Tab-separated table of C-alpha atoms in Angstrom:
chain	number	residue	atom	x	y	z
A	1	MET	CA	97.958	116.108	76.388
A	2	SER	CA	96.326	115.925	79.828
A	3	VAL	CA	96.184	112.695	81.791
A	4	PRO	CA	92.398	112.305	81.250
A	5	GLY	CA	93.054	112.806	77.536
A	6	VAL	CA	95.703	110.082	77.588
A	7	ARG	CA	93.328	107.733	79.385
A	8	LEU	CA	90.552	108.494	76.918
A	9	ALA	CA	92.911	107.862	73.999
A	10	GLY	CA	94.003	104.603	75.614
A	11	ARG	CA	90.403	103.482	76.008
A	12	LEU	CA	89.635	104.399	72.408
A	13	VAL	CA	92.663	102.500	71.116
A	14	GLY	CA	91.863	99.528	73.347
A	15	GLY	CA	88.260	99.568	72.148
A	16	ALA	CA	89.383	99.712	68.520
A	17	ILE	CA	91.685	96.718	69.114
A	18	ASP	CA	88.843	94.815	70.774
A	19	VAL	CA	86.462	95.517	67.891
A	20	ALA	CA	89.112	94.550	65.336
A	21	HIS	CA	89.719	91.312	67.200
A	22	GLU	CA	85.979	90.601	67.327
A	23	ARG	CA	85.421	91.333	63.622
A	24	ALA	CA	88.620	89.767	62.271
A	25	PRO	CA	90.117	87.556	65.009
A	26	GLY	CA	92.365	85.693	62.584
A	27	PHE	CA	94.027	88.826	61.246
A	28	SER	CA	94.253	90.370	64.727
A	29	GLU	CA	95.945	87.303	66.159
A	30	ARG	CA	98.400	86.998	63.267
A	31	ALA	CA	99.402	90.613	63.776
A	32	TYR	CA	99.809	90.061	67.512
A	33	ARG	CA	101.810	86.855	67.039
A	34	THR	CA	104.123	88.474	64.512
A	35	VAL	CA	105.222	90.917	67.188
A	36	ALA	CA	104.777	88.878	70.368
A	37	VAL	CA	106.331	85.502	69.568
A	38	PRO	CA	109.889	86.776	68.837
A	39	LEU	CA	109.791	88.836	72.032
A	40	MET	CA	108.608	85.844	74.073
A	41	LEU	CA	111.345	83.620	72.694
A	42	ALA	CA	113.962	86.280	73.412
A	43	ASP	CA	112.937	86.714	77.068
A	44	PRO	CA	110.645	83.915	78.330
A	45	ALA	CA	110.864	85.074	81.957
A	46	ALA	CA	109.590	88.568	81.130
A	47	ALA	CA	106.904	87.093	78.864
A	48	ALA	CA	105.717	84.805	81.678
A	49	GLN	CA	105.499	87.822	83.985
A	50	ALA	CA	103.458	89.652	81.344
A	51	VAL	CA	101.071	86.676	81.151
A	52	GLU	CA	100.640	86.729	84.935
A	53	GLN	CA	99.932	90.466	84.832
A	54	ARG	CA	97.360	89.918	82.079
A	55	LEU	CA	95.581	87.351	84.242
A	56	ASP	CA	95.740	89.760	87.189
A	57	GLY	CA	94.194	92.419	84.949
A	58	THR	CA	91.422	90.038	83.933
A	59	ARG	CA	90.554	89.352	87.557
A	60	THR	CA	90.539	93.102	88.294
A	61	ARG	CA	88.188	93.793	85.360
A	62	VAL	CA	85.788	91.073	86.492
A	63	ALA	CA	85.881	92.510	90.043
A	64	GLU	CA	84.954	95.931	88.611
A	65	MET	CA	82.055	94.328	86.742
A	66	ALA	CA	80.930	92.707	89.996
A	67	ALA	CA	80.961	96.111	91.723
A	68	ARG	CA	78.705	97.514	88.971
A	69	GLY	CA	76.570	94.399	88.691
A	70	THR	CA	76.729	94.442	84.886
A	71	VAL	CA	78.923	92.980	82.152
A	72	PRO	CA	79.631	95.547	79.400
A	73	THR	CA	79.923	94.061	75.934
A	74	ALA	CA	83.359	95.619	75.442
A	75	GLY	CA	84.528	94.254	78.801
A	76	ALA	CA	83.397	90.718	78.017
A	77	ARG	CA	85.058	90.968	74.605
A	78	ARG	CA	88.330	92.081	76.211
A	79	VAL	CA	88.234	89.197	78.692
A	80	ARG	CA	87.665	86.638	75.916
A	81	ARG	CA	90.496	88.092	73.831
A	82	ASP	CA	92.957	88.130	76.739
A	83	LEU	CA	92.131	84.561	77.761
A	84	ALA	CA	92.598	83.318	74.191
A	85	ARG	CA	95.958	85.068	73.891
A	86	THR	CA	97.049	83.783	77.275
A	87	ARG	CA	96.375	80.183	76.249
A	88	THR	CA	98.452	80.581	73.089
A	89	ASP	CA	101.230	82.438	74.886
A	90	ILE	CA	101.562	79.661	77.458
A	91	GLU	CA	101.795	77.049	74.694
A	92	HIS	CA	104.796	78.912	73.279
A	93	LEU	CA	106.379	79.645	76.655
A	94	ALA	CA	105.920	76.368	78.539
A	95	PRO	CA	108.886	74.507	76.989
A	96	ARG	CA	111.172	77.455	77.860
A	97	LEU	CA	110.090	77.958	81.465
A	98	PRO	CA	110.881	76.041	84.655
A	99	VAL	CA	108.566	73.068	84.908
A	100	VAL	CA	106.639	74.236	87.957
A	101	GLN	CA	106.211	77.805	86.700
A	102	ALA	CA	104.883	76.515	83.381
A	103	ARG	CA	102.433	74.218	85.154
A	104	CYS	CA	101.243	76.986	87.502
A	105	LEU	CA	100.541	79.246	84.520
A	106	THR	CA	98.709	76.443	82.714
A	107	VAL	CA	96.550	75.591	85.737
A	108	ARG	CA	95.731	79.245	86.361
A	109	SER	CA	94.837	79.959	82.725
A	110	THR	CA	92.697	76.824	82.446
A	111	SER	CA	90.885	77.675	85.677
A	112	TYR	CA	90.175	81.203	84.443
A	113	ASP	CA	88.782	79.774	81.193
A	114	ASP	CA	86.496	77.414	83.097
A	115	VAL	CA	85.265	80.073	85.527
A	116	LEU	CA	84.611	82.772	82.928
A	117	GLN	CA	82.882	80.627	80.302
A	118	LYS	CA	79.474	82.119	81.192
A	119	LEU	CA	80.557	85.620	82.142
A	120	SER	CA	78.199	87.249	79.620
A	121	ASP	CA	75.162	85.121	80.493
A	122	PRO	CA	72.256	87.019	82.097
A	123	PRO	CA	71.567	86.281	85.760
A	124	VAL	CA	69.176	83.412	86.408
A	125	ARG	CA	65.837	84.411	87.928
A	126	ARG	CA	65.218	82.812	91.284
A	127	GLY	CA	62.663	83.027	94.043
A	128	GLY	CA	61.380	86.586	94.443
A	129	GLN	CA	62.835	87.529	91.068
A	130	SER	CA	60.217	85.529	89.149
A	131	PRO	CA	58.037	87.214	86.463
A	132	ILE	CA	55.042	87.003	88.830
A	133	TRP	CA	56.938	89.105	91.366
A	134	ASP	CA	57.753	91.685	88.654
A	135	VAL	CA	54.065	91.885	87.679
A	136	ALA	CA	53.120	92.307	91.336
A	137	VAL	CA	55.597	95.186	91.677
A	138	LEU	CA	54.189	96.860	88.557
A	139	VAL	CA	50.584	96.535	89.769
A	140	ALA	CA	51.477	97.836	93.227
A	141	ALA	CA	53.389	100.799	91.759
A	142	LEU	CA	50.502	101.678	89.436
A	143	ALA	CA	47.955	101.484	92.238
A	144	ALA	CA	50.113	103.553	94.589
A	145	TRP	CA	50.804	106.324	92.104
A	146	ILE	CA	47.216	106.496	90.824
A	147	GLY	CA	46.037	106.746	94.416
A	148	VAL	CA	48.428	109.614	95.069
A	149	PHE	CA	47.462	111.536	91.955
A	150	LEU	CA	43.714	111.058	92.653
A	151	LEU	CA	44.230	113.246	95.697
A	152	ILE	CA	45.420	116.187	93.607
A	153	THR	CA	43.902	115.862	90.113
A	154	SER	CA	41.048	114.395	88.047
A	155	PRO	CA	40.607	110.610	87.613
A	156	PHE	CA	41.708	110.756	83.942
A	157	ASN	CA	44.869	112.702	84.708
A	158	ALA	CA	45.541	110.542	87.766
A	159	ALA	CA	45.309	107.381	85.638
A	160	LEU	CA	47.607	108.809	82.969
A	161	LEU	CA	50.213	110.168	85.375
A	162	GLY	CA	49.983	107.070	87.561
A	163	LEU	CA	50.598	104.838	84.537
A	164	VAL	CA	53.792	106.706	83.608
A	165	ALA	CA	55.080	106.940	87.181
A	166	GLY	CA	54.162	103.334	87.986
A	167	VAL	CA	55.941	101.898	84.944
A	168	GLY	CA	58.981	104.057	85.686
A	169	THR	CA	59.050	102.910	89.313
A	170	ALA	CA	58.704	99.240	88.353
A	171	LEU	CA	61.527	99.542	85.824
A	172	PHE	CA	63.718	101.286	88.394
A	173	ILE	CA	63.116	98.566	90.993
A	174	ALA	CA	63.715	95.834	88.391
A	175	ARG	CA	67.006	97.463	87.397
A	176	ILE	CA	68.136	97.638	91.018
A	177	ARG	CA	67.300	93.967	91.540
A	178	THR	CA	69.043	92.989	88.304
A	179	ARG	CA	72.195	94.836	89.323
A	180	ARG	CA	72.051	93.259	92.764
A	181	ALA	CA	71.701	89.808	91.228
A	182	GLY	CA	74.569	90.650	88.862
A	183	ARG	CA	76.788	91.655	91.771
A	184	VAL	CA	76.083	88.347	93.486
A	185	ARG	CA	76.646	86.277	90.347
A	186	ILE	CA	79.790	88.060	89.154
A	187	GLY	CA	81.073	88.299	92.722
A	188	ALA	CA	80.896	84.506	92.862
A	189	LEU	CA	83.041	84.405	89.712
A	190	VAL	CA	85.609	86.687	91.351
A	191	GLU	CA	85.720	84.391	94.389
A	192	ALA	CA	86.257	81.433	92.060
A	193	LEU	CA	89.161	83.282	90.387
A	194	VAL	CA	90.709	83.963	93.785
A	195	ARG	CA	90.429	80.271	94.655
A	196	ALA	CA	91.994	79.375	91.302
A	197	ASP	CA	94.904	81.702	92.054
A	198	ALA	CA	95.342	80.101	95.482
A	199	VAL	CA	95.667	76.706	93.799
A	200	ALA	CA	97.939	77.823	90.957
A	201	ILE	CA	100.265	80.243	92.734
A	202	GLY	CA	99.612	79.499	96.394
A	203	PRO	CA	97.962	81.575	99.103
A	204	THR	CA	101.055	83.756	99.567
A	205	PRO	CA	103.692	85.086	97.143
A	206	ALA	CA	106.291	82.807	98.765
A	207	SER	CA	104.487	79.576	97.904
A	208	LEU	CA	104.599	77.380	94.801
A	209	SER	CA	106.088	79.620	92.116
A	210	GLY	CA	108.133	81.407	94.792
A	211	LEU	CA	109.349	78.102	96.217
A	212	ASP	CA	110.275	76.919	92.749
A	213	ARG	CA	112.212	80.116	92.007
A	214	ASP	CA	114.063	80.053	95.359
A	215	ARG	CA	115.299	76.485	95.007
A	216	GLN	CA	116.372	77.064	91.395
A	217	VAL	CA	118.383	80.135	92.409
A	218	LEU	CA	120.050	78.364	95.333
A	219	GLY	CA	120.860	75.299	93.220
A	220	GLY	CA	122.389	77.469	90.528
A	221	ARG	CA	124.591	79.307	93.047
A	222	VAL	CA	125.864	76.055	94.541
A	223	ARG	CA	126.659	74.466	91.191
A	224	ALA	CA	128.413	77.612	90.009
A	225	SER	CA	130.570	77.595	93.148
A	226	GLY	CA	131.992	74.155	92.288
A	227	ARG	CA	132.146	73.248	95.988
A	228	LEU	CA	130.052	70.081	95.844
A	229	ASP	CA	131.783	66.766	95.351
A	230	GLU	CA	130.409	64.194	92.915
A	231	ARG	CA	128.185	62.533	95.522
A	232	GLY	CA	126.792	65.873	96.668
A	233	GLY	CA	126.142	66.968	93.089
A	234	ASN	CA	124.257	63.757	92.347
A	235	ALA	CA	122.203	64.101	95.529
A	236	LEU	CA	121.325	67.714	94.730
A	237	GLY	CA	120.293	66.714	91.199
A	238	SER	CA	118.061	63.988	92.592
A	239	ILE	CA	116.540	66.426	95.100
A	240	GLN	CA	115.753	68.887	92.320
A	241	ALA	CA	114.116	66.134	90.249
A	242	HIS	CA	111.964	65.091	93.222
A	243	LEU	CA	111.003	68.715	93.856
A	244	ASP	CA	109.971	69.074	90.205
A	245	ASP	CA	107.493	66.244	90.680
A	246	LEU	CA	106.381	67.153	94.203
A	247	LEU	CA	105.766	70.830	93.449
A	248	LEU	CA	103.657	69.769	90.467
A	249	ARG	CA	101.704	67.438	92.723
A	250	LEU	CA	101.307	70.288	95.187
A	251	VAL	CA	99.776	72.402	92.404
A	252	GLU	CA	97.374	69.545	91.650
A	253	GLY	CA	96.367	69.203	95.307
A	254	ASP	CA	97.904	65.728	95.308
A	255	LEU	CA	99.851	66.021	98.581
A	256	LYS	CA	98.556	65.737	102.108
A	257	ALA	CA	99.366	68.408	104.674
A	258	ASP	CA	102.487	66.659	105.965
A	259	GLY	CA	103.811	66.207	102.421
A	260	ALA	CA	103.180	69.859	101.560
A	261	HIS	CA	104.968	70.853	104.779
A	262	LEU	CA	107.991	68.716	103.900
A	263	VAL	CA	108.263	70.264	100.424
A	264	GLN	CA	108.012	73.789	101.810
A	265	ALA	CA	110.454	73.096	104.636
A	266	THR	CA	112.940	71.529	102.215
A	267	VAL	CA	113.039	74.650	100.047
A	268	GLU	CA	112.823	77.230	102.813
A	269	ARG	CA	114.992	75.607	105.529
A	270	TYR	CA	116.613	72.259	104.869
A	271	LEU	CA	118.395	73.128	101.616
A	272	PRO	CA	119.464	76.675	102.636
A	273	ASP	CA	120.620	75.488	106.077
A	274	THR	CA	122.723	72.816	104.366
A	275	LEU	CA	124.110	74.748	101.403
A	276	GLU	CA	124.511	78.328	102.640
A	277	PRO	CA	127.241	77.412	105.193
A	278	LEU	CA	129.151	75.622	102.428
A	279	LEU	CA	128.995	78.745	100.252
A	280	ALA	CA	130.071	80.924	103.196
A	281	LEU	CA	133.236	78.956	103.952
A	282	SER	CA	136.450	80.749	103.077
A	283	ASP	CA	138.120	77.409	102.422
A	284	ALA	CA	136.095	74.812	100.522
A	285	GLN	CA	138.442	72.087	101.792
A	286	TYR	CA	137.679	72.885	105.407
A	287	ALA	CA	137.605	69.738	107.550
A	288	ALA	CA	135.741	69.301	110.832
A	289	ARG	CA	135.333	66.188	112.978
A	290	GLY	CA	137.283	64.182	110.445
A	291	HIS	CA	135.045	65.130	107.507
A	292	LEU	CA	135.638	67.445	104.590
A	293	ALA	CA	132.933	70.083	104.267
A	294	ALA	CA	131.879	68.722	100.875
A	295	ALA	CA	131.514	65.201	102.286
A	296	GLU	CA	129.429	66.453	105.219
A	297	VAL	CA	127.169	68.398	102.866
A	298	ALA	CA	126.830	65.321	100.643
A	299	ASP	CA	125.669	63.310	103.677
A	300	GLN	CA	123.082	65.951	104.564
A	301	LEU	CA	121.839	66.216	100.982
A	302	THR	CA	121.508	62.432	100.838
A	303	SER	CA	119.292	62.501	103.936
A	304	ILE	CA	117.053	65.125	102.322
A	305	ASP	CA	116.954	63.112	99.090
A	306	VAL	CA	115.862	59.963	100.924
A	307	ALA	CA	113.000	61.822	102.626
A	308	LEU	CA	111.792	63.366	99.350
A	309	ALA	CA	112.084	60.036	97.507
A	310	ASP	CA	109.888	58.411	100.152
A	311	LEU	CA	107.302	61.191	99.745
A	312	ALA	CA	107.412	60.909	95.950
A	313	ARG	CA	106.619	57.183	96.194
A	314	ARG	CA	103.367	57.782	98.046
A	315	PRO	CA	100.269	56.791	96.026
A	316	SER	CA	98.605	59.556	94.114
A	317	ARG	CA	95.424	61.039	95.560
A	318	VAL	CA	94.051	61.932	92.130
A	319	ASN	CA	92.521	59.686	89.489
A	320	PRO	CA	94.494	58.072	86.629
A	321	GLU	CA	93.212	60.595	84.062
A	322	GLN	CA	94.656	63.484	86.078
A	323	GLN	CA	97.916	61.597	86.584
A	324	LEU	CA	98.197	61.064	82.832
A	325	PHE	CA	97.462	64.732	82.135
A	326	ARG	CA	99.980	65.890	84.740
A	327	GLN	CA	102.686	63.615	83.340
A	328	GLY	CA	102.034	64.896	79.810
A	329	GLU	CA	102.258	68.510	80.972
A	330	PHE	CA	105.469	67.706	82.839
A	331	LEU	CA	107.129	66.099	79.814
A	332	ARG	CA	106.002	68.845	77.433
A	333	SER	CA	107.206	71.528	79.819
A	334	LYS	CA	110.577	69.815	80.310
A	335	PHE	CA	111.319	68.572	76.802
A	336	GLY	CA	108.909	70.467	74.522
A	337	GLY	CA	107.003	68.947	71.631
């Protein structure tokens, strides 16, 4: 089968799935869950990546709608279905994902839900797009076309032809204005989705979820090496606990610029600059300036821990309701239930 044929078949199958979901959402979701849930539990990391790709696909579809200035019924139905499945997927995945990754997915999905609530609503008429303006366009088009046809035919024929041409012209202009208004309205939704992504995953791939992944990988390598002494291990555990809380607060916009800088610098420089030399040593018992390497690293980790603990004690910038919600999400992500 040719590539266009494959694409057409894919669209037909996707459309059939969308219609089935719209007509019998309960049955459609049960069928999806029967297949999806075991796969998610078997590989939560891959499932989380699939959720992120689904959200990326949703943003792309909305951007395509903005370019056209219209919201196709099938497209709106697909967006609603994907958002509903994403919410349920995250509920299953959150207890099995790193705390920060789970929170980033939750914030992003919730933001998408909020932004796209009114995706299918018609554009609101404003200013020059009032009914009076539309009537004025129709009258002007009728008068112009009748005047043109009077120059080349009888008054009766001019009136008849002018009526048809004038109505057609008015409809054409109205359609152009409607599409333009749709582009503006849906384009604003796309911009809101981009802002939501900047909050949930950071402005660059290296921030937030990337920071969380990097520090988890480094911590796992160090613990597996067995080169930390007891004091260093306790300090690293405390640092990781502080970073859990601080990265969540960073997602919530609850850290000032200096606090956000400290969190980023800790993950990108302070921890690697402290731990990588320890991992690179050929002899873990290497002593310099009267200190064992493990003891020196423990001192450095303690300094980092003190700085992060001081930042974690700063008063929250958000209201108590948001603090309560964030704490609940943290506990559910960490312990489940």
